[in-house]
PDB file of C-alpha atoms in Angstrom:
ATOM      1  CA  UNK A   1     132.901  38.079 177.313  1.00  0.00           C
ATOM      2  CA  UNK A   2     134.215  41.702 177.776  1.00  0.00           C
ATOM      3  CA  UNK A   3     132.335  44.212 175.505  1.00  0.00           C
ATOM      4  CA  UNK A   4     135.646  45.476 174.041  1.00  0.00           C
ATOM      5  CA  UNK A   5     137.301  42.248 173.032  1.00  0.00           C
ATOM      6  CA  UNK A   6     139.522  44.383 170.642  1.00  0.00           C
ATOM      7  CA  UNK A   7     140.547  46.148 173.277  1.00  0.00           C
ATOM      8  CA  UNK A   8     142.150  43.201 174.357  1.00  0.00           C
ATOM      9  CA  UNK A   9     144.136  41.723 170.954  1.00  0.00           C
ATOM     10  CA  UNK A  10     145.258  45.110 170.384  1.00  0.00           C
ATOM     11  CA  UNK A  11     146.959  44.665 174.029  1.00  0.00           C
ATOM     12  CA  UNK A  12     148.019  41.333 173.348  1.00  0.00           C
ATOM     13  CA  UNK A  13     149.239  42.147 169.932  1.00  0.00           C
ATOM     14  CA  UNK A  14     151.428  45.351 171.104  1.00  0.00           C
ATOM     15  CA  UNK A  15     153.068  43.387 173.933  1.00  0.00           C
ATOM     16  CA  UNK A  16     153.501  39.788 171.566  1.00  0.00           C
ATOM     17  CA  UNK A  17     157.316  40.420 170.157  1.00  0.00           C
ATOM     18  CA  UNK A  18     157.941  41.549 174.150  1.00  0.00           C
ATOM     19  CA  UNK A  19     156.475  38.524 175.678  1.00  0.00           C
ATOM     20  CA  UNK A  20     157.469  36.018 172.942  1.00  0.00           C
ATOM     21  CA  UNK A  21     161.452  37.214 173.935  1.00  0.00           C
ATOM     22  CA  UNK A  22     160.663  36.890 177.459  1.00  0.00           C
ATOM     23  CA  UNK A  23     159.178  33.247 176.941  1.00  0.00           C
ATOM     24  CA  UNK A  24     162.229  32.714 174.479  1.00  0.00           C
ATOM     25  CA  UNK A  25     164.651  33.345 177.068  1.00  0.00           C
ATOM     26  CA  UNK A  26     163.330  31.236 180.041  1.00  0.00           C
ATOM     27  CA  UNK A  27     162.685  28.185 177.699  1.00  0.00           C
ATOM     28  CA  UNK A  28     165.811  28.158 175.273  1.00  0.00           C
ATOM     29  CA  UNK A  29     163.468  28.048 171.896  1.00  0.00           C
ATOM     30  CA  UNK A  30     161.454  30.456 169.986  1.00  0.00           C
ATOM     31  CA  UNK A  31     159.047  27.972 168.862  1.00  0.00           C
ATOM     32  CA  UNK A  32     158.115  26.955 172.007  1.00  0.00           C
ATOM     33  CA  UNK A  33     157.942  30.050 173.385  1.00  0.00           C
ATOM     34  CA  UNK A  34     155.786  31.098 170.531  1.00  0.00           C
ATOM     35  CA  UNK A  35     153.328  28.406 172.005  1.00  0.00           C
ATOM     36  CA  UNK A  36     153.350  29.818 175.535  1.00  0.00           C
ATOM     37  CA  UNK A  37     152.687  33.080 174.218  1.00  0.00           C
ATOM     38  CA  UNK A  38     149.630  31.607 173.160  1.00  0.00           C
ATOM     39  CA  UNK A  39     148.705  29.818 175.319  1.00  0.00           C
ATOM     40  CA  UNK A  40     148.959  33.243 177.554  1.00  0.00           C
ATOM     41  CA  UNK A  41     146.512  35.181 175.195  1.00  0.00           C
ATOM     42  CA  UNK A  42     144.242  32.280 175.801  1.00  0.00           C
ATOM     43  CA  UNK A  43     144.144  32.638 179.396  1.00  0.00           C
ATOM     44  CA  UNK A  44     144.710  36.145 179.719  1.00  0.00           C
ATOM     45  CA  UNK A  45     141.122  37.107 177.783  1.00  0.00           C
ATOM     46  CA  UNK A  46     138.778  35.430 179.841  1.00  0.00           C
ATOM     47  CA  UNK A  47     140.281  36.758 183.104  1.00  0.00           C
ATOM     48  CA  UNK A  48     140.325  39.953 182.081  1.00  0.00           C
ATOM     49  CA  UNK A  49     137.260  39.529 181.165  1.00  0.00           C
ATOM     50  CA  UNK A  50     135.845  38.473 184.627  1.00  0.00           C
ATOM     51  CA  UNK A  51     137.435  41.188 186.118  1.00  0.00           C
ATOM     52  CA  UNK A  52     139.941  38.448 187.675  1.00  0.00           C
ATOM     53  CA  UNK A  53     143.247  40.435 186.690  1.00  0.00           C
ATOM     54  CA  UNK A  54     144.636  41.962 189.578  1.00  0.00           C
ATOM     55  CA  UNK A  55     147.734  43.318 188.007  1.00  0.00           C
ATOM     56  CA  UNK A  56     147.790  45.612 185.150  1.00  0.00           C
ATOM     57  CA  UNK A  57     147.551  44.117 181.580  1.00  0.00           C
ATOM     58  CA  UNK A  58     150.891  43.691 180.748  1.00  0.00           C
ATOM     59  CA  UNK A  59     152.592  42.581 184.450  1.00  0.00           C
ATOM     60  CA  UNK A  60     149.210  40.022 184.047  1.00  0.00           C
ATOM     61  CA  UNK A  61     150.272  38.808 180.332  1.00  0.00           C
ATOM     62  CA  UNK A  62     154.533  38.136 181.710  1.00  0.00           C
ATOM     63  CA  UNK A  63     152.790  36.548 184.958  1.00  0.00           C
ATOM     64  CA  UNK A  64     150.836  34.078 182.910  1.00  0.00           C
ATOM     65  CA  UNK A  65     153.761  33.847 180.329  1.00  0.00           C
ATOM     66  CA  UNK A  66     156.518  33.077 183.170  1.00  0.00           C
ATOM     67  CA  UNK A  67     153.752  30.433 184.892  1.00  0.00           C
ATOM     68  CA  UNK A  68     153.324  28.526 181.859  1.00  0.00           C
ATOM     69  CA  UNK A  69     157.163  28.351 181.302  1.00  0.00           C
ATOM     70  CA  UNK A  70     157.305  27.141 185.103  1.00  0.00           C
ATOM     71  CA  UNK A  71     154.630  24.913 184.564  1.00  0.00           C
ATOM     72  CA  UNK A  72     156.253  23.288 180.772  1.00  0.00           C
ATOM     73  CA  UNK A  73     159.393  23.052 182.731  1.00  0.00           C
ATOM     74  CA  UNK A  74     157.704  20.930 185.833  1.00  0.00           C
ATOM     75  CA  UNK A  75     155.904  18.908 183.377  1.00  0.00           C
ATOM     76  CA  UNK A  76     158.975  17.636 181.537  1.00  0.00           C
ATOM     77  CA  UNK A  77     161.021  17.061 184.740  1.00  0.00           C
ATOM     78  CA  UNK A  78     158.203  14.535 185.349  1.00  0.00           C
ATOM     79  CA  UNK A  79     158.250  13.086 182.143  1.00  0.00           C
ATOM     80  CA  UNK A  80     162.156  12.371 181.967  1.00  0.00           C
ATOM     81  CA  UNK A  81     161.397  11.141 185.627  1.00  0.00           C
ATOM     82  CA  UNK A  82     159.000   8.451 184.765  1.00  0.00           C
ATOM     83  CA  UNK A  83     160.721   7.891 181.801  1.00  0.00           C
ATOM     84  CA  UNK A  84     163.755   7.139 183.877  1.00  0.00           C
ATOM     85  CA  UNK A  85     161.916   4.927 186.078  1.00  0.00           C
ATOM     86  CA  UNK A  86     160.490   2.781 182.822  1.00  0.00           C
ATOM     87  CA  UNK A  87     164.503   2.193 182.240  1.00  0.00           C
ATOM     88  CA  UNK A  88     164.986   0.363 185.674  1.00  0.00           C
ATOM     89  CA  UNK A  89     167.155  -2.230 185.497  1.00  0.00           C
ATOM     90  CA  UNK A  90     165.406  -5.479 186.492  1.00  0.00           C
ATOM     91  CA  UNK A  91     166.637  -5.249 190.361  1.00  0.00           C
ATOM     92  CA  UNK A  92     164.251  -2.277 190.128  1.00  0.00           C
ATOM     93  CA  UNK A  93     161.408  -3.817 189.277  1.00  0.00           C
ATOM     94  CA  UNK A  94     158.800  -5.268 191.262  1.00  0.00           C
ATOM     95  CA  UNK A  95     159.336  -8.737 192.453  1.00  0.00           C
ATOM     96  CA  UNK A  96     157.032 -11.176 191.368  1.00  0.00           C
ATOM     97  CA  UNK A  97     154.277 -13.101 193.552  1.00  0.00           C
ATOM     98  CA  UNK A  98     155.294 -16.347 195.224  1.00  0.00           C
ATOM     99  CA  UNK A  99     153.690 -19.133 194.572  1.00  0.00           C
ATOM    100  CA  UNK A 100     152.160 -20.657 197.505  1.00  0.00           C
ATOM    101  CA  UNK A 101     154.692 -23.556 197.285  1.00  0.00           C
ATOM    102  CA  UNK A 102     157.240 -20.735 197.700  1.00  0.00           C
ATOM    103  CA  UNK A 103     155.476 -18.947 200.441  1.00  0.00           C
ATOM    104  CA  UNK A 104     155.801 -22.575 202.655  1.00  0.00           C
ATOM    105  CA  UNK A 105     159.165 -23.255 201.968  1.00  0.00           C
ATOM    106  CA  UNK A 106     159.759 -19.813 203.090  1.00  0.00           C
ATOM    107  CA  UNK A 107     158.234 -20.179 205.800  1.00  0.00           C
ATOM    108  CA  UNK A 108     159.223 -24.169 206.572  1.00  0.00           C
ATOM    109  CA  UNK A 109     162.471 -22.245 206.126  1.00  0.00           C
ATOM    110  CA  UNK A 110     162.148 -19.527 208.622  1.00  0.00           C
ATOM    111  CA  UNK A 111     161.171 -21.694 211.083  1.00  0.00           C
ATOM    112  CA  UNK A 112     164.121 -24.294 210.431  1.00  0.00           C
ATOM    113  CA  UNK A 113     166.108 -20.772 211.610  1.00  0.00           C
ATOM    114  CA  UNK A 114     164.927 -19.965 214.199  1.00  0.00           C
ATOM    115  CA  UNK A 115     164.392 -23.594 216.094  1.00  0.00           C
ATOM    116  CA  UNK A 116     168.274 -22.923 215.469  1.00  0.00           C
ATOM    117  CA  UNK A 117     168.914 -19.645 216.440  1.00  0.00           C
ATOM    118  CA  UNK A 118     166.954 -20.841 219.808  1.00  0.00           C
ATOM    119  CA  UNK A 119     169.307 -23.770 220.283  1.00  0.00           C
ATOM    120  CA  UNK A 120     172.203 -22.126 220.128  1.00  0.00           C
ATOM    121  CA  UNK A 121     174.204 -20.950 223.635  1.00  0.00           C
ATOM    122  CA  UNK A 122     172.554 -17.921 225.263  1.00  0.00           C
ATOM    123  CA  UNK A 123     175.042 -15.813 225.201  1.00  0.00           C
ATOM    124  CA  UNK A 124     175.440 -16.024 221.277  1.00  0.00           C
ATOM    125  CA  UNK A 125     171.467 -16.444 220.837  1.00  0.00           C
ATOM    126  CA  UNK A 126     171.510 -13.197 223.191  1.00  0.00           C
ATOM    127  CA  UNK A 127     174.008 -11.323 220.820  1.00  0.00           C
ATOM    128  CA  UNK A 128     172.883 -12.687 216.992  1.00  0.00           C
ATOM    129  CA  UNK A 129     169.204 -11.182 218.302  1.00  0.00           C
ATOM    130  CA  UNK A 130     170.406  -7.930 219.424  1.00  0.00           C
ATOM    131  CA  UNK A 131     172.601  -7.688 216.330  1.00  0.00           C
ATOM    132  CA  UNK A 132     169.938  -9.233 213.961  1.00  0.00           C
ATOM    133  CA  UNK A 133     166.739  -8.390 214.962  1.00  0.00           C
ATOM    134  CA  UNK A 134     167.147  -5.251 217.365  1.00  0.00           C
ATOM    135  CA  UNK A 135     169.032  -3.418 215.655  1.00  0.00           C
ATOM    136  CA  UNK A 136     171.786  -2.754 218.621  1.00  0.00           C
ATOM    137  CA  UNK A 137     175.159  -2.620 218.128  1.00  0.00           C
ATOM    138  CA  UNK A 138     177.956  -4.758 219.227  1.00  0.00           C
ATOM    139  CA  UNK A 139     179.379  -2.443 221.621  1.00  0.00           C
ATOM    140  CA  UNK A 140     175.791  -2.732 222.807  1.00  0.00           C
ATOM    141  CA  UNK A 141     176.013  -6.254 222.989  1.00  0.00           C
ATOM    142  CA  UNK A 142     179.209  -6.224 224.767  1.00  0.00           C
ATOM    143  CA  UNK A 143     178.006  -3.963 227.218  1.00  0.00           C
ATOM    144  CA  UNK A 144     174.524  -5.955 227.678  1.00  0.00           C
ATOM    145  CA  UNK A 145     176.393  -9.290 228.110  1.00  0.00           C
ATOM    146  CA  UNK A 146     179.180  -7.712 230.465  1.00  0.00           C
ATOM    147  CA  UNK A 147     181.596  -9.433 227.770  1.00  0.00           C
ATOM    148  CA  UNK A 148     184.335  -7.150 225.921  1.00  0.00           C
ATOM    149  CA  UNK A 149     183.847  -5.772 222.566  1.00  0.00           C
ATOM    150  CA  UNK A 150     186.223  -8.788 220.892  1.00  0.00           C
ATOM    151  CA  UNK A 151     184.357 -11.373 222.467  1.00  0.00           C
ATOM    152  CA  UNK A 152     180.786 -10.009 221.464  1.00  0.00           C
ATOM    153  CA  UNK A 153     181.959  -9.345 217.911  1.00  0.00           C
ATOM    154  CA  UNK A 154     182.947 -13.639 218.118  1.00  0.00           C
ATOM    155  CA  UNK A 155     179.676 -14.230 219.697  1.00  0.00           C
ATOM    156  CA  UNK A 156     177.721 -13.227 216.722  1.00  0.00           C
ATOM    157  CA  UNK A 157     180.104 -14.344 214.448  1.00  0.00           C
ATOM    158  CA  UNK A 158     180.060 -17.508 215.947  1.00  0.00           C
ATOM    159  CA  UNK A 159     176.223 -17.699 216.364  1.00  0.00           C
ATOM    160  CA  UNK A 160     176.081 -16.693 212.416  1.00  0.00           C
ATOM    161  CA  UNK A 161     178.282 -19.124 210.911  1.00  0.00           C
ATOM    162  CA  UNK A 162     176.430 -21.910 213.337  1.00  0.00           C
ATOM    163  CA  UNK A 163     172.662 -20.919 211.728  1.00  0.00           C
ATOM    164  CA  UNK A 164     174.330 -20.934 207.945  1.00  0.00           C
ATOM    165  CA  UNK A 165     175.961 -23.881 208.238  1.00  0.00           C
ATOM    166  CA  UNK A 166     173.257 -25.547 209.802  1.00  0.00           C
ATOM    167  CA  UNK A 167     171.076 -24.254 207.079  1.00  0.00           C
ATOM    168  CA  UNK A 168     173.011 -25.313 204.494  1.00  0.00           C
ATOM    169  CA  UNK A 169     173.363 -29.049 206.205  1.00  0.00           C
ATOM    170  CA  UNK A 170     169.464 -28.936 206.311  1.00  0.00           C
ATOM    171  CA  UNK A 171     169.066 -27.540 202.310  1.00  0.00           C
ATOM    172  CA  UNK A 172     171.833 -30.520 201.436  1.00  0.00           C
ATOM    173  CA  UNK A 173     169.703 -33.019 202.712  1.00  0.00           C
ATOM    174  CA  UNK A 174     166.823 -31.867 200.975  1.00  0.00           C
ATOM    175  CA  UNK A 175     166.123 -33.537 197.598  1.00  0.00           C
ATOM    176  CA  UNK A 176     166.238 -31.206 194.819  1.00  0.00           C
ATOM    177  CA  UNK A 177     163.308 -28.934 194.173  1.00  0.00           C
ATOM    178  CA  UNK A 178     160.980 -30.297 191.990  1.00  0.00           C
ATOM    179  CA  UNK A 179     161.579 -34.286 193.145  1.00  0.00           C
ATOM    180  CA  UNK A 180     160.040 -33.583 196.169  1.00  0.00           C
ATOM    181  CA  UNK A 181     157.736 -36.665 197.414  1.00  0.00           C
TER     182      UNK A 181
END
């Protein structure tokens, strides 16, 4: 610790009202900037006690005062931010594991799709995979296929409504869940 440790509080003390306004201004209370002020004195006596301070005393005490304001004001952002995230509505939240029943009907299902999507015509398997799966567009598609835009918009249309219904067919036939043999 510094050998004049007075030296210091007498500092702190002539430059508290100062600083306190300061921290009262940036944070909108006077109690809270009361604790900042603090909080400042706190950090500003060992410093200047290493010889750490490379501004003069009082520039060093508003530094510290305006980081700590900077820092309060970072910290609560977070908190209402996490906060906010507790108040996710349920979409939000993370989905539960699948049983490993679930896992093989969805992936008995998946595979019911695409044994379909691989009988269908070429030209519509051609354009529902583009679409689907690569990510093209139809004009894309239409250009790929040498077909006009209309008919490549029908192709996957087409090809679409053949998997669902198909799909559904399948999941009608099906006995319900639960009565399964």
């Amino acid at each position: 610790m510094n050998e004049r440790p007075d030296l210091h509080f007498g500092l702190y003390m002539a430059h508290r009202p100062v600083l306190i306004d300061y921290a009262s201004r940036l944070l909108g209370t006077r109690e809270g900037a009361e604790d900042i002020v603090q909080e400042a004195f706190l950090r500003f006596l060992p410093a200047t006690s290493r010889g750490e301070a490379a501004l003069p005393p009082r520039s060093y005490l508003f530094r510290i005062v305006r980081n700590l304001v900077i820092d309060r004001h970072r910290r609560r952002k977070l908190e209402v931010k996490q906060s906010s995230t507790q108040d996710a509505p349920d979409w939000a939240a993370p989905q539960a594991m699948p049983t490993p029943e679930e896992s093989v009907l969805f992936c008995e299902g998946m595979r019911r799709a695409m044994d379909m999507i691989a009988s269908l015509p070429e030209k519509q398997r051609i354009a529902l995979e583009m679409v689907r799966f690569g990510g093209y567009s139809v004009e894309d598609v239409a250009a790929h296929l040498g077909v006009s835009l209309r008919t490549a918009y029908r192709l996957v249309e087409d090809a679409m409504i053949a998997v669902t219904t198909r799909l559904q067919q399948d999941t009608d036939d099906l006995p319900p869940r639960g009565r399964r043999p």
